[in-house]
Each structure stands twice: as C-alpha cells, then as structure tokens.
PDB file of C-alpha atoms in Angstrom:
ATOM      1  CA  MET A   1       9.468 -11.471 -22.030  1.00  0.00           C
ATOM      2  CA  ILE A   2       9.146 -13.381 -18.507  1.00  0.00           C
ATOM      3  CA  ASP A   3       5.743 -13.045 -15.731  1.00  0.00           C
ATOM      4  CA  HIS A   4       6.834 -13.193 -12.305  1.00  0.00           C
ATOM      5  CA  TYR A   5       4.261 -13.710  -9.599  1.00  0.00           C
ATOM      6  CA  LEU A   6       4.338 -12.864  -5.949  1.00  0.00           C
ATOM      7  CA  TRP A   7       1.443 -14.509  -4.411  1.00  0.00           C
ATOM      8  CA  GLY A   8       0.753 -13.697  -0.664  1.00  0.00           C
ATOM      9  CA  SER A   9      -1.768 -12.541   1.772  1.00  0.00           C
ATOM     10  CA  SER A  10      -2.340  -9.219   3.287  1.00  0.00           C
ATOM     11  CA  GLU A  11      -3.687  -8.768   6.712  1.00  0.00           C
ATOM     12  CA  ARG A  12      -1.764  -5.521   7.726  1.00  0.00           C
ATOM     13  CA  ILE A  13      -0.886  -2.261   6.904  1.00  0.00           C
ATOM     14  CA  SER A  14       2.596  -0.590   7.184  1.00  0.00           C
ATOM     15  CA  PRO A  15       3.424   1.687   9.784  1.00  0.00           C
ATOM     16  CA  GLU A  16       5.772   3.626   7.485  1.00  0.00           C
ATOM     17  CA  ALA A  17       2.934   4.597   5.103  1.00  0.00           C
ATOM     18  CA  PRO A  18      -0.676   3.778   4.049  1.00  0.00           C
ATOM     19  CA  VAL A  19       0.129   0.594   2.371  1.00  0.00           C
ATOM     20  CA  GLN A  20      -0.542  -3.039   2.452  1.00  0.00           C
ATOM     21  CA  ILE A  21       2.357  -5.647   3.954  1.00  0.00           C
ATOM     22  CA  VAL A  22       1.939  -8.606   1.807  1.00  0.00           C
ATOM     23  CA  ASP A  23       3.070 -12.092   3.472  1.00  0.00           C
ATOM     24  CA  ILE A  24       4.434 -13.844   0.650  1.00  0.00           C
ATOM     25  CA  TYR A  25       3.555 -17.755   0.540  1.00  0.00           C
ATOM     26  CA  LYS A  26       4.517 -18.589  -2.753  1.00  0.00           C
ATOM     27  CA  GLU A  27       6.498 -17.386  -6.297  1.00  0.00           C
ATOM     28  CA  ASN A  28       6.511 -18.636  -9.498  1.00  0.00           C
ATOM     29  CA  THR A  29       8.079 -17.540 -13.072  1.00  0.00           C
ATOM     30  CA  VAL A  30       6.801 -18.509 -16.592  1.00  0.00           C
ATOM     31  CA  LEU A  31       7.554 -17.312 -20.230  1.00  0.00           C
ATOM     32  CA  GLY A  32       5.545 -14.549 -21.082  1.00  0.00           C
ATOM     33  CA  GLY A  33       4.748 -12.249 -24.048  1.00  0.00           C
ATOM     34  CA  ALA A  34       6.397 -14.372 -27.423  1.00  0.00           C
ATOM     35  CA  GLY A  35       7.919 -16.781 -25.083  1.00  0.00           C
ATOM     36  CA  ASN A  36       3.989 -17.839 -23.954  1.00  0.00           C
ATOM     37  CA  VAL A  37       3.139 -18.137 -27.830  1.00  0.00           C
ATOM     38  CA  ILE A  38       6.312 -20.433 -28.122  1.00  0.00           C
ATOM     39  CA  ASN A  39       5.239 -22.625 -24.999  1.00  0.00           C
ATOM     40  CA  ASN A  40       1.938 -23.369 -26.276  1.00  0.00           C
ATOM     41  CA  LEU A  41       3.130 -23.787 -29.774  1.00  0.00           C
ATOM     42  CA  GLN A  42       4.988 -26.027 -28.427  1.00  0.00           C
ATOM     43  CA  ALA A  43       2.638 -27.987 -26.240  1.00  0.00           C
ATOM     44  CA  LEU A  44       0.466 -28.226 -29.359  1.00  0.00           C
ATOM     45  CA  GLY A  45       3.315 -30.752 -30.665  1.00  0.00           C
ATOM     46  CA  ALA A  46       4.852 -27.574 -33.428  1.00  0.00           C
ATOM     47  CA  LYS A  47       8.854 -27.604 -34.094  1.00  0.00           C
ATOM     48  CA  VAL A  48       9.618 -24.041 -32.780  1.00  0.00           C
ATOM     49  CA  ASP A  49      12.628 -22.071 -32.779  1.00  0.00           C
ATOM     50  CA  VAL A  50      13.063 -18.272 -31.355  1.00  0.00           C
ATOM     51  CA  ILE A  51      15.394 -15.798 -33.175  1.00  0.00           C
ATOM     52  CA  SER A  52      15.491 -13.012 -30.957  1.00  0.00           C
ATOM     53  CA  VAL A  53      17.708  -9.985 -28.896  1.00  0.00           C
ATOM     54  CA  ILE A  54      18.457 -10.900 -25.529  1.00  0.00           C
ATOM     55  CA  GLY A  55      20.790  -9.172 -23.169  1.00  0.00           C
ATOM     56  CA  ASP A  56      23.827 -10.308 -21.137  1.00  0.00           C
ATOM     57  CA  CYS A  57      21.629  -9.588 -17.765  1.00  0.00           C
ATOM     58  CA  LYS A  58      20.411 -12.141 -14.987  1.00  0.00           C
ATOM     59  CA  ILE A  59      16.965 -12.077 -16.534  1.00  0.00           C
ATOM     60  CA  ALA A  60      18.287 -13.179 -20.033  1.00  0.00           C
ATOM     61  CA  ALA A  61      19.884 -16.462 -18.482  1.00  0.00           C
ATOM     62  CA  GLU A  62      16.577 -16.925 -16.345  1.00  0.00           C
ATOM     63  CA  LEU A  63      14.525 -16.873 -19.974  1.00  0.00           C
ATOM     64  CA  LYS A  64      17.023 -19.189 -21.811  1.00  0.00           C
ATOM     65  CA  ASP A  65      16.855 -21.629 -18.843  1.00  0.00           C
ATOM     66  CA  LEU A  66      12.768 -21.363 -19.240  1.00  0.00           C
ATOM     67  CA  LEU A  67      13.360 -21.984 -22.976  1.00  0.00           C
ATOM     68  CA  GLY A  68      15.227 -25.039 -22.451  1.00  0.00           C
ATOM     69  CA  LYS A  69      13.173 -26.543 -20.145  1.00  0.00           C
ATOM     70  CA  ILE A  70      10.234 -26.713 -22.903  1.00  0.00           C
ATOM     71  CA  SER A  71      13.396 -27.743 -25.380  1.00  0.00           C
ATOM     72  CA  VAL A  72      13.378 -24.773 -27.435  1.00  0.00           C
ATOM     73  CA  ASN A  73      16.956 -24.441 -29.314  1.00  0.00           C
ATOM     74  CA  THR A  74      18.429 -21.071 -28.109  1.00  0.00           C
ATOM     75  CA  GLY A  75      21.145 -20.879 -30.282  1.00  0.00           C
ATOM     76  CA  PHE A  76      19.701 -18.211 -32.274  1.00  0.00           C
ATOM     77  CA  LEU A  77      19.489 -15.633 -29.641  1.00  0.00           C
ATOM     78  CA  VAL A  78      21.790 -12.558 -30.238  1.00  0.00           C
ATOM     79  CA  VAL A  79      23.034 -11.421 -27.185  1.00  0.00           C
ATOM     80  CA  GLN A  80      23.388  -6.717 -27.018  1.00  0.00           C
ATOM     81  CA  LYS A  81      25.382  -5.817 -24.347  1.00  0.00           C
ATOM     82  CA  ASN A  82      23.808  -3.776 -21.624  1.00  0.00           C
ATOM     83  CA  ARG A  83      19.949  -4.743 -22.651  1.00  0.00           C
ATOM     84  CA  LEU A  84      17.578  -5.774 -19.866  1.00  0.00           C
ATOM     85  CA  ILE A  85      15.099  -8.093 -20.937  1.00  0.00           C
ATOM     86  CA  SER A  86      11.727  -7.523 -19.995  1.00  0.00           C
ATOM     87  CA  LYS A  87      10.393  -8.984 -16.416  1.00  0.00           C
ATOM     88  CA  LYS A  88       7.083  -8.078 -15.490  1.00  0.00           C
ATOM     89  CA  SER A  89       6.864  -8.799 -11.840  1.00  0.00           C
ATOM     90  CA  ARG A  90       3.073  -8.942 -10.555  1.00  0.00           C
ATOM     91  CA  LEU A  91       2.353  -8.763  -6.499  1.00  0.00           C
ATOM     92  CA  ILE A  92      -0.856 -10.592  -5.727  1.00  0.00           C
ATOM     93  CA  ALA A  93      -2.772 -10.614  -2.348  1.00  0.00           C
ATOM     94  CA  ALA A  94      -6.131 -12.322  -1.750  1.00  0.00           C
ATOM     95  CA  GLN A  95      -6.575 -12.737  -5.972  1.00  0.00           C
ATOM     96  CA  GLN A  96      -6.114  -9.221  -5.821  1.00  0.00           C
ATOM     97  CA  GLN A  97      -2.981  -7.737  -8.194  1.00  0.00           C
ATOM     98  CA  VAL A  98      -1.856  -4.989  -5.903  1.00  0.00           C
ATOM     99  CA  ILE A  99       1.118  -3.715  -8.020  1.00  0.00           C
ATOM    100  CA  ARG A 100       3.053  -4.457 -11.339  1.00  0.00           C
ATOM    101  CA  PHE A 101       6.651  -3.361 -11.721  1.00  0.00           C
ATOM    102  CA  ASP A 102       8.656  -3.848 -14.402  1.00  0.00           C
ATOM    103  CA  SER A 103      12.303  -4.290 -15.121  1.00  0.00           C
ATOM    104  CA  GLU A 104      13.143  -3.640 -19.071  1.00  0.00           C
ATOM    105  CA  SER A 105      15.182  -1.727 -21.502  1.00  0.00           C
ATOM    106  CA  ALA A 106      13.126   0.965 -23.875  1.00  0.00           C
ATOM    107  CA  ASP A 107      15.923   1.545 -25.999  1.00  0.00           C
ATOM    108  CA  GLU A 108      15.793   0.163 -29.449  1.00  0.00           C
ATOM    109  CA  ILE A 109      17.702  -2.764 -30.654  1.00  0.00           C
ATOM    110  CA  ASN A 110      21.074  -1.515 -31.996  1.00  0.00           C
ATOM    111  CA  LEU A 111      22.357  -2.019 -35.526  1.00  0.00           C
ATOM    112  CA  GLN A 112      24.735  -4.820 -34.530  1.00  0.00           C
ATOM    113  CA  ALA A 113      22.113  -6.783 -33.111  1.00  0.00           C
ATOM    114  CA  GLN A 114      19.752  -6.030 -36.151  1.00  0.00           C
ATOM    115  CA  ASN A 115      22.146  -7.050 -38.797  1.00  0.00           C
ATOM    116  CA  ALA A 116      23.199 -10.109 -36.383  1.00  0.00           C
ATOM    117  CA  ILE A 117      19.277 -10.840 -36.534  1.00  0.00           C
ATOM    118  CA  LYS A 118      19.246 -10.542 -40.321  1.00  0.00           C
ATOM    119  CA  LYS A 119      21.988 -12.887 -41.001  1.00  0.00           C
ATOM    120  CA  THR A 120      20.580 -15.529 -38.609  1.00  0.00           C
ATOM    121  CA  PHE A 121      17.390 -15.646 -40.412  1.00  0.00           C
ATOM    122  CA  GLU A 122      19.191 -15.770 -43.746  1.00  0.00           C
ATOM    123  CA  LYS A 123      20.813 -18.837 -42.778  1.00  0.00           C
ATOM    124  CA  ILE A 124      18.093 -20.460 -41.377  1.00  0.00           C
ATOM    125  CA  ILE A 125      15.904 -20.146 -44.602  1.00  0.00           C
ATOM    126  CA  THR A 126      18.720 -20.525 -47.322  1.00  0.00           C
TER     127      THR A 126
END
C-alpha cells in the first residue's frame, strides 16, 4: 500500500460547484500499511523481506521503488495480472484533510498467485 499526500492551501471556492479550490504546494508518497511496518522494522535494524502479491501496474512499480530505497528485497513479490496495488491519496489544505481517494483492487488474490506465495514461503523456510 502506498500513502500519497497532496498539501495545499485553499482561499477560493469553485464557480462550477460549491467546493474548495486547493492550490498544491507539496506532494509526497510514502509506504503505507504493511510497508510502513517494514520501514519501521528496517529503521530499528531488523533484516526484513516481503512476500506479497502485487499487480502489473504503475503503482506496483512505485511500491517496488519505495521498498528499494530502504534496501528491502523485492524478489519475493508475486505479480498478478490486472491487479491494482492500493494507493490512498489525501488532499490536505490548511492542515485539514479535505478528501481521500483510493485506487485499489477489491478482488481476492487469484489461486495462481496464492500458490506462488505458498511456494515462495516454503523455499524460504526450508
């Protein structure tokens, strides 16, 4: 999961609809969910690997890049076609979250990916 933040200020209301117009001045992306736990464990000096199912999407590439930046092995990630990794974007104006929008697959992990995860785990523990 990726947490994405758009930081801005709002001083106007849109003429098309009664909503704020937010002028973005900063954007950042960090590991979220289990990725946040992985990041914290790395920071404490633990050796961490990650086994998970990812998609073949742009967000998956972004996730692998974020994990690579903290030196986490991404070789155990299983790719499931047409799966969309979770990315939760928050628009924040004047230190207040205005809206959150999510991009993610709600479908269960397919049987092929489940079996690949199981085989990967078995290789690691034997």
